XYZ file of C-alpha atoms in Angstrom:
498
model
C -2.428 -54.919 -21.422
C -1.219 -51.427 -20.575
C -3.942 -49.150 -18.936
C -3.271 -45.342 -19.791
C -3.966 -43.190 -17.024
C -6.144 -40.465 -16.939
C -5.226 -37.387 -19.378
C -5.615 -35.182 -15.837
C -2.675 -37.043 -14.167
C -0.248 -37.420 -17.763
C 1.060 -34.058 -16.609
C 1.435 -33.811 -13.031
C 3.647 -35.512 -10.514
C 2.593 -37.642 -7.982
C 4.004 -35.696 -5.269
C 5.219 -32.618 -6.179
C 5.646 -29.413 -8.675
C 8.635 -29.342 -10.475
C 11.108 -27.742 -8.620
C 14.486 -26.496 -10.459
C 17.116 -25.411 -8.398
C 19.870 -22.990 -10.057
C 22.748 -25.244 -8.929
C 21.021 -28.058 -11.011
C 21.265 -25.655 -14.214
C 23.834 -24.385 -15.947
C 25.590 -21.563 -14.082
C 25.582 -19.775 -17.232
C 22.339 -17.853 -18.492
C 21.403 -18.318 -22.236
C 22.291 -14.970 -24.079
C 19.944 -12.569 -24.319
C 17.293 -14.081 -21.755
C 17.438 -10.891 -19.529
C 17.912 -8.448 -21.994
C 14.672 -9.853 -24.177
C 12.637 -9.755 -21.121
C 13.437 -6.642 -18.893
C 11.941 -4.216 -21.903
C 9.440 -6.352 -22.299
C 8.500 -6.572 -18.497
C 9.211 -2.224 -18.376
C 6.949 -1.402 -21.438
C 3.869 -3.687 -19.759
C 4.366 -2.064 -16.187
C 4.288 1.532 -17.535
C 1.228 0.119 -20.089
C -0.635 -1.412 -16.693
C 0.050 2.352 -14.465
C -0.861 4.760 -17.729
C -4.117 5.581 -15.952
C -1.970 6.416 -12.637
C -0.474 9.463 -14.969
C -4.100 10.295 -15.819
C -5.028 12.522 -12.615
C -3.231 15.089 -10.353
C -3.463 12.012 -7.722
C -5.517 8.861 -6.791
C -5.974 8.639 -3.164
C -5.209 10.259 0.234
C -2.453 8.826 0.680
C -1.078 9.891 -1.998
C -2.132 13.552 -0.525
C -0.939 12.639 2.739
C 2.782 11.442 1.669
C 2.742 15.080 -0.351
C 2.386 17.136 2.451
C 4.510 14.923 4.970
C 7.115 15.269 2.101
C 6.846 19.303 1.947
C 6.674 19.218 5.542
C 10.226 17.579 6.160
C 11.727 19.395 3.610
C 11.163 22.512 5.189
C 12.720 21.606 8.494
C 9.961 19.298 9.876
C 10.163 15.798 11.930
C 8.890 12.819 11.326
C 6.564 12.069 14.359
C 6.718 15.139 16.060
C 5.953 18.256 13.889
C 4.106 16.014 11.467
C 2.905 12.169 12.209
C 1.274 9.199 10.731
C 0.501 5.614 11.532
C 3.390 4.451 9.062
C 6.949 3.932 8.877
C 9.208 6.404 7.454
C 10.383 5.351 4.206
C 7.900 6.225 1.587
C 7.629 9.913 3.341
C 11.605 9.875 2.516
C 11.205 8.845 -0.409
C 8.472 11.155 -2.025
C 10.941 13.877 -0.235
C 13.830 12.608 -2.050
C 11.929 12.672 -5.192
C 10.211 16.575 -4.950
C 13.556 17.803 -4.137
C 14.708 16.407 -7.379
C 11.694 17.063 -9.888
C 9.870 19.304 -7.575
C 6.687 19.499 -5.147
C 4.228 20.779 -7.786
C 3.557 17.415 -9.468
C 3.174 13.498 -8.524
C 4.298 12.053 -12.069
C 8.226 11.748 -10.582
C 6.927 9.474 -7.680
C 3.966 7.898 -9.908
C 7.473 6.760 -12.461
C 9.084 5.345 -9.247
C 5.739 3.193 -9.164
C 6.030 2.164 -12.394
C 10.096 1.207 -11.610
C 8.547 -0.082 -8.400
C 6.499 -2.894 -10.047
C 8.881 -3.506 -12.484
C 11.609 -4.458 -10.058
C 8.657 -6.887 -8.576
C 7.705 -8.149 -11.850
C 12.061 -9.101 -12.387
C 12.646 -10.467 -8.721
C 9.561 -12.760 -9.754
C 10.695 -14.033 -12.490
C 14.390 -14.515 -11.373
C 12.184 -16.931 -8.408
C 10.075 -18.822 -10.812
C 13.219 -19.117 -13.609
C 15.388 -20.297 -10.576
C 12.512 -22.943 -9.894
C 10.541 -24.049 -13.411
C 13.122 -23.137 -16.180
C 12.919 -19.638 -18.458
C 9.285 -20.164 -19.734
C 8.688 -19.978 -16.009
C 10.522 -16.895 -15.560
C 8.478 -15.364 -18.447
C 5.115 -16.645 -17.107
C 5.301 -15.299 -13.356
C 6.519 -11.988 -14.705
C 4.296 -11.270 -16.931
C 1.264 -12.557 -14.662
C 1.889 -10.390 -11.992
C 1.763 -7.258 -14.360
C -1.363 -8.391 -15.484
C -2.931 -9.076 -12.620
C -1.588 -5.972 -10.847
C -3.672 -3.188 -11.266
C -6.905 -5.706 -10.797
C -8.228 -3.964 -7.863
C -10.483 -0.143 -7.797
C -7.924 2.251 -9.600
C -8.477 4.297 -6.481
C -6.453 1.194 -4.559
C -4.096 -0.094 -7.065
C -3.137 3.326 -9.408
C -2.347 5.264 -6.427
C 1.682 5.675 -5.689
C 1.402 4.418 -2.361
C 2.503 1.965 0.760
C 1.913 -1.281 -1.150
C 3.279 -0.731 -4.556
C 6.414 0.309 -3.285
C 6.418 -2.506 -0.188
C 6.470 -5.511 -3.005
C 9.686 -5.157 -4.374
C 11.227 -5.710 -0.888
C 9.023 -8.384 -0.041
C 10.038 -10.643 -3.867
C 13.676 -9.235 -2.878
C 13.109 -11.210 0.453
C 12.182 -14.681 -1.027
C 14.748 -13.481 -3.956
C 17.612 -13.746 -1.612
C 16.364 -16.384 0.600
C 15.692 -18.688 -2.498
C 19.590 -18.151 -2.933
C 20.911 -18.507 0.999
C 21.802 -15.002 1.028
C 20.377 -14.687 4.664
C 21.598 -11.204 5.244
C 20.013 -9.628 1.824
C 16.954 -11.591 2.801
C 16.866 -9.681 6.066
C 17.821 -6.630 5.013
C 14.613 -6.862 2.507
C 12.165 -8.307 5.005
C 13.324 -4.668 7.410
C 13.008 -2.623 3.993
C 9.161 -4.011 3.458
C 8.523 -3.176 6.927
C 10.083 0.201 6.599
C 7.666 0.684 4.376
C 4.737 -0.593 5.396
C 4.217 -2.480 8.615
C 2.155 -5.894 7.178
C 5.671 -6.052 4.890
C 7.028 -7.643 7.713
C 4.745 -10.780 7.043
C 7.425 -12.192 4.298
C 9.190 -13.020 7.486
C 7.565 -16.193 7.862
C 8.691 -18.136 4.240
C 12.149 -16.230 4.608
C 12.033 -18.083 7.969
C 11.177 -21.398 6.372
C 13.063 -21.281 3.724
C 15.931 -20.654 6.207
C 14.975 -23.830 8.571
C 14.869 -25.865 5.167
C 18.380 -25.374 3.962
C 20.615 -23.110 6.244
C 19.952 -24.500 9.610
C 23.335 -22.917 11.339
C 23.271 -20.319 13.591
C 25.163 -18.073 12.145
C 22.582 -18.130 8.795
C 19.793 -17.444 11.645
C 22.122 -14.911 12.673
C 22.479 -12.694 9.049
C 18.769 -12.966 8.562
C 18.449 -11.510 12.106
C 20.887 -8.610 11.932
C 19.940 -7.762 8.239
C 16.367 -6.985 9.409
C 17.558 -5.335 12.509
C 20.059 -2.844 12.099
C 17.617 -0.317 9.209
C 15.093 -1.061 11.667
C 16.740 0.431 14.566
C 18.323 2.985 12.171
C 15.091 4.251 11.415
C 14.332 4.433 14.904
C 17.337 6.730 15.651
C 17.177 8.906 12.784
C 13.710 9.659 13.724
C 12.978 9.518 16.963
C 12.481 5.901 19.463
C 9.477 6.137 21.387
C 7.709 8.754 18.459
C 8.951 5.688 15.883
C 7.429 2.254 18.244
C 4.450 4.675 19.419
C 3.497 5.601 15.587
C 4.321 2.392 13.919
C 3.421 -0.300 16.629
C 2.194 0.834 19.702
C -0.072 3.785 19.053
C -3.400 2.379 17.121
C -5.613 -0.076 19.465
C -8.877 2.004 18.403
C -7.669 1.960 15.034
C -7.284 -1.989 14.683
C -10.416 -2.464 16.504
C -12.823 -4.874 14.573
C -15.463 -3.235 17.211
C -17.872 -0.870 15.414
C -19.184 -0.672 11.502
C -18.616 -4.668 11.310
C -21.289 -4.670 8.317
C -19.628 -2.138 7.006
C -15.983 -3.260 7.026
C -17.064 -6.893 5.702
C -18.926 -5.948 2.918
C -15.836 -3.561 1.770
C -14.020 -6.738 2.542
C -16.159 -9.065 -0.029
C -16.005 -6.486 -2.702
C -12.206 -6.076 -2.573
C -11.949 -9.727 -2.385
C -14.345 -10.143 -5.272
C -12.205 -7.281 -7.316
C -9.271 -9.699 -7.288
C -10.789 -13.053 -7.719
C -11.675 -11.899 -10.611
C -8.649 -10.284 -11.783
C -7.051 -13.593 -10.725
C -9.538 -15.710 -13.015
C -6.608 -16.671 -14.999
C -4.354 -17.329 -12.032
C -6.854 -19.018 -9.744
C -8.039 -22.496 -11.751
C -4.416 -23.607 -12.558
C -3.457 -23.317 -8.626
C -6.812 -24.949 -7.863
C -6.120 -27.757 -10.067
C -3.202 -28.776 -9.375
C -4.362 -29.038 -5.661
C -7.023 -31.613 -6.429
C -4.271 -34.024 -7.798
C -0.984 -33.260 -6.474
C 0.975 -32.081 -3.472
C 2.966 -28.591 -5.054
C 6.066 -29.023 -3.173
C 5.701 -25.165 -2.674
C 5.197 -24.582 0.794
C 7.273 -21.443 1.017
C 4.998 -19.745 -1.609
C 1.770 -21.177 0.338
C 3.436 -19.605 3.525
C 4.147 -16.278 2.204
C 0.060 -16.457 0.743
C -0.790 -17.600 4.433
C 1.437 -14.927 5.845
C 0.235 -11.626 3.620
C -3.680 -13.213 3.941
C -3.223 -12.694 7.246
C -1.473 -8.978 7.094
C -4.736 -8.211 4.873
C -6.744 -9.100 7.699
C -4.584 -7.306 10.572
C -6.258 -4.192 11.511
C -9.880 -5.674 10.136
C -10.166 -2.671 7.663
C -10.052 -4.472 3.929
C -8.950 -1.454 2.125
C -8.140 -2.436 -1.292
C -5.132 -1.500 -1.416
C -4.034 -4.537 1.228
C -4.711 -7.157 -1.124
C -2.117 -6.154 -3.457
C 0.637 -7.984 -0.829
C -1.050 -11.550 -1.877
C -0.586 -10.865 -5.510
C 3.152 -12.011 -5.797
C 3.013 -15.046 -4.092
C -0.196 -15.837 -6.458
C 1.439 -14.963 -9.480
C 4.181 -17.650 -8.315
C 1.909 -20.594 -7.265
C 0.005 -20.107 -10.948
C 3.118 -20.190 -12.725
C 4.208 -23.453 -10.797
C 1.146 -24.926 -11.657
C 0.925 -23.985 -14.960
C 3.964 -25.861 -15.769
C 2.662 -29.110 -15.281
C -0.574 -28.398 -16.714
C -1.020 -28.803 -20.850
C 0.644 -25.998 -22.556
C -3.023 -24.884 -23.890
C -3.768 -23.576 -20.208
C -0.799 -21.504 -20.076
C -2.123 -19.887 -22.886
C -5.772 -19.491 -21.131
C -4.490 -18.104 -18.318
C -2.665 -15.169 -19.894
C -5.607 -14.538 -22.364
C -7.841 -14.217 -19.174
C -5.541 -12.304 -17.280
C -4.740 -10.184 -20.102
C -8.583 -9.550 -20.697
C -9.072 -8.569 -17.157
C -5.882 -6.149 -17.097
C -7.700 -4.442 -20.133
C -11.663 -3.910 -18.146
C -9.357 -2.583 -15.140
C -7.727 -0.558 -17.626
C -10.716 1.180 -18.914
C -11.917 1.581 -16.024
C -8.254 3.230 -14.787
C -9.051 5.699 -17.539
C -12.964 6.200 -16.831
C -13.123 6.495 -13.582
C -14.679 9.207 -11.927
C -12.741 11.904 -10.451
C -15.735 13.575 -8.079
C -13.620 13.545 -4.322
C -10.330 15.167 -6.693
C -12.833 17.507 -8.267
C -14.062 18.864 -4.691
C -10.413 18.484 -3.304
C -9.446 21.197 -5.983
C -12.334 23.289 -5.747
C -11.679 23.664 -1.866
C -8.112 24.493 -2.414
C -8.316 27.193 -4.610
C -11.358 28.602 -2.039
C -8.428 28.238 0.935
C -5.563 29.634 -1.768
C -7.740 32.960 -2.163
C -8.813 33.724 0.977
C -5.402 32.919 3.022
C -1.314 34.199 2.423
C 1.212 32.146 1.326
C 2.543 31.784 5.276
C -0.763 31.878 6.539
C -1.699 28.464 8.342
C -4.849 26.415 7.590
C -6.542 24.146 9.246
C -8.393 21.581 6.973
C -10.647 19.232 9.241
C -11.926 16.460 6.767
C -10.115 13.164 5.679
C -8.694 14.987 2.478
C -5.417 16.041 3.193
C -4.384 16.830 -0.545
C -5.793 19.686 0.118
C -2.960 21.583 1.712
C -0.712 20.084 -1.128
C -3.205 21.263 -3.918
C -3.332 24.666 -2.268
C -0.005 25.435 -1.333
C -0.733 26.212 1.914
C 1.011 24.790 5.587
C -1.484 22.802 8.072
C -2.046 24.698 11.435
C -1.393 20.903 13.244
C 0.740 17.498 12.935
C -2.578 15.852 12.742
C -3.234 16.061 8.841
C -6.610 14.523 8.866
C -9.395 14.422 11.391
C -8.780 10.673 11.179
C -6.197 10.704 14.150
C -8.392 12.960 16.418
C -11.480 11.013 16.150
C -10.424 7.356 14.786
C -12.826 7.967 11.389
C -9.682 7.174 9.073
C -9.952 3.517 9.750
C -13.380 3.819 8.113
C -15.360 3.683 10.410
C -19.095 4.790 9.497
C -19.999 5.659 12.983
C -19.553 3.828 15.941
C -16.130 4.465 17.856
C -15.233 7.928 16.386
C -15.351 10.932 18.428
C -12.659 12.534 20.909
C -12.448 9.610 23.047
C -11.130 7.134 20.131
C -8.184 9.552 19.365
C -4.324 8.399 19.149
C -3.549 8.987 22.875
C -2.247 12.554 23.730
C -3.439 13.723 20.408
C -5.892 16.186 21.967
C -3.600 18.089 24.040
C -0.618 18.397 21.548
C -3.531 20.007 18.946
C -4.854 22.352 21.592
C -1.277 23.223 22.476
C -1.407 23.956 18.170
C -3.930 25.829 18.344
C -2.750 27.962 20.786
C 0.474 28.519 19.892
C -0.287 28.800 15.909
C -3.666 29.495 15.134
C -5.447 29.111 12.458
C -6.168 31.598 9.996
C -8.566 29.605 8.035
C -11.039 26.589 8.946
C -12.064 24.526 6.603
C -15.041 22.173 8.186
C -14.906 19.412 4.825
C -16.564 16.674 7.291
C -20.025 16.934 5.238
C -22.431 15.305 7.293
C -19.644 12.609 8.275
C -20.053 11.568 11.971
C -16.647 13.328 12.761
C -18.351 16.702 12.482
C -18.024 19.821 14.464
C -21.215 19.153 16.281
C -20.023 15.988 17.737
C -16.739 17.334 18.640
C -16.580 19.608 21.800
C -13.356 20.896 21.817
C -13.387 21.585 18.013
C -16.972 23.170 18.829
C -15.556 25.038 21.611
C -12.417 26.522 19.110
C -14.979 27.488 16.435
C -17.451 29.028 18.027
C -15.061 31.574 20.168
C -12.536 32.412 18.035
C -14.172 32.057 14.032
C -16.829 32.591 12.426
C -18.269 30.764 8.749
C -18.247 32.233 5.517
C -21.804 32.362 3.418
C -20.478 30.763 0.875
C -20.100 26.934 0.800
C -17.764 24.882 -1.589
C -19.547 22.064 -2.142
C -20.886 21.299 1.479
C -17.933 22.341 3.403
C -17.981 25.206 5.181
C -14.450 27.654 5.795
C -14.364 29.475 9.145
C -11.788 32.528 9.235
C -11.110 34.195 12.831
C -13.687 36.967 13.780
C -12.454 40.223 14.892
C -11.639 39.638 18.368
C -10.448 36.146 17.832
């Protein structure tokens, strides 16, 4: 008598997902696979980003990129004259893309995004069609789209670091899936370029390497691919300004010491935001692991690998988590093709239900830090000249962008003087947490290219005046404050024998 065994186990190996390699298939694509799919991909990725088009911009980083971009196209240099804690691509890029369309707008770099997930939405597919077969290409496309935006608009709207790192970091296991060790290094250096946590993708490129291309001279590609746009980078900037700014420069600032309740409970939310963005991806991958090995352990390595990028620098912005969405997107659609067809179904009901809240709430969100960002600007546009300088001292740098007007320092927010940009809510921000050297360069600013306009925006925040001498010391002998406040900040503009 024949025993059937349970319906759980009908569908699923006893060892492994299944794994499809492309020299297994046919080396010839069935017509029209690509062509069906790319418009269908492009019309869901500018669907999930309509809210990003909704508002002048998102974030300040968004703000910050602006300004770095008007910055270096007026004869500025990156990490000198202007200088963040990130590596120079985006800043090129937004560059690239106002001297095409213009500085007056964000909707030409807010399309790149859009092109920007798309491209991560194909590479994904190309993986999981490689792997499972074209309904698997189909799935982990459309998944990741889905699940994309499923984080605070704020976080995943915004045309930053993160949106723009992913496509290099699919390209990676792209090109690594295939043995084409020097793409796959030349991706892995791109996502770092852009981002420093990109760099995590390393680690499944790596394994995937040590799996099937054990030679040298494969070792060797992968190697030189990442190196030489990394050291290009580094020379077109400049060396020590480029390992200082992007490596070397930010012990405060990855410090877990200080506003621990504060950073894990942003942590829990953000985590919460996507778990439950994920609800469709989440129970398939979970399932699966209760009853079978999934002969993925490249996609559990890059998961590993950008969990722990998320938790480099112990901040949990939202924004971070976007890095494990990919490799998510890819374990679901593995294990949804050895579940009952039914689930697949589930899962992109539930994903599609969440993609529609975060959607509303894309397009309802409140816009109260943009509001105040514009009302300061047009206070600073009418009470300064177009060549005037301005000093803004807040964590809003849009501000110069909004109003047209150049910053009086390199340092764009107070966030690099005092260490408040990592979000801290008080403890370890004040002078003595600054990037090293960064309070001589700005007094060497302020002497050299005053000020004609301060704009205190800190509002209460513990990186105010009060609590910082040497801006203390600058306001109180050279300005004096306006009456009139915009919303809690308070503009300074030089007194007569200042």
């Amino acid at each position: 008598m024949l025993v059937e065994p349970p319906s759980s186990l009908r569908y699923v190996s006893a060892t492994a997902l299944p794994r499809q390699r492309g020299r297994a298939r046919s080396a010839v694509p069935p017509p029209g696979y690509w062509r069906r799919l790319l418009p269908a991909l492009a019309l869901l990725a500018l669907v999930t980003r309509i809210p990003s088009f909704g508002r002048r911009l998102w974030n300040p980083d968004e703000g910050y990129l602006a300004v770095q971009a008007r910055i270096l196209a007026d004869g500025g240099a990156l990490y000198d004259t202007v200088v963040d804690r990130k590596p120079p691509l985006l800043p090129l890029l937004y560059q690239a893309s106002f001297a095409v369309f213009g500085d007056e707008s964000l909707r030409s770099v807010k399309l790149l995004a859009v092109v920007a997930q798309l491209i991560t939405a194909a590479l994904l597919a190309g993986i999981a069609r490689r792997r499972w077969g074209d309904r698997g290409g189909r799935t982990a496309g459309v998944l990741y789209l889905l699940v994309s935006i499923g984080l605070n608009p704020q976080d995943a709207q915004a045309a930053t670091f993160e949106v723009f790192m992913l496509p290099f970091t699919a390209a990676a296991i792209w090109c690594a899936d295939r043995g084409r060790w020097a793409g796959a290094g030349l991706a892995v250096a791109g996502a770092f370029l852009t981002k420093q946590t990109g760099g995590a993708v390393l680690v499944p490129v790596l394994w995937l390497l040590w799996q099937t291309a054990p030679a040298r001279t494969a070792l060797l590609r992968t190697g030189v691919g990442f190196a030489l746009p990394v050291l290009c980078a580094a020379m077109l900037t400049t060396p020590y300004g480029f390992v200082f700014w992007t490596v070397t420069g930010s012990r405060a600032y990855a410090s877990f010491t200080g506003s621990e309740l504060h950073v894990l409970f942003r942590a829990v939310v953000n985590a919460a935001l996507l778990g439950a963005a994920c609800a469709g991806l989440i129970p398939p991958i979970v399932r699966v692991l209760r009853i079978a090995r999934t002969g993925a352990t490249d996609l559990w390595l890059w998961l590993a690998a950008s969990a722990a990028a998320v938790l480099i620098g112990f901040h949990f912005f939202g924004h971070y988590y976007l890095q494990l969405i990919p490799p998510l997107a890819l374990l679901a659609t593995g294990a949804l093709q050895i579940l009952p067809r039914d689930r697949l179904a589930s899962a992109l009901l539930t994903s599609a239900c969440g993609c529609a809240l975060f959607l509303a709430w894309g397009m309802l969100a409140p816009r109260q830090e943009l509001t105040h960002a514009e009302r300061l600007a047009a206070a600073v546009q009418a009470r300064t000249g177009p060549s005037e300088p301005v000093l803004v001292w807040g964590i809003h740098p849009e501000t110069y962008w909004l109003a047209d007007r150049a910053p009086a320092s390199r340092y764009l927010t107070a966030g690099l003087l005092t260490n408040y940009s990592g979000g801290r809510n008080g403890p370890q921000v004040g002078e003595k947490y600054a990037v090293d050297g960064a309070w001589t360069a700005f007094a060497g600013e302020m002497r050299s290219r005053r000020p004609e306009l301060i704009v205190d925006d800190s509002r209460g925040k513990p990186f105010a005046p009060e609590r910082i001498p040497t801006l203390r010391r600058l306001l109180s002998r050279h300005y004096e404050p306006l009456p009139d406040e915009v919303d809690g900040a308070v503009l300074y503009v030089r007194s007569p024998d200042g």
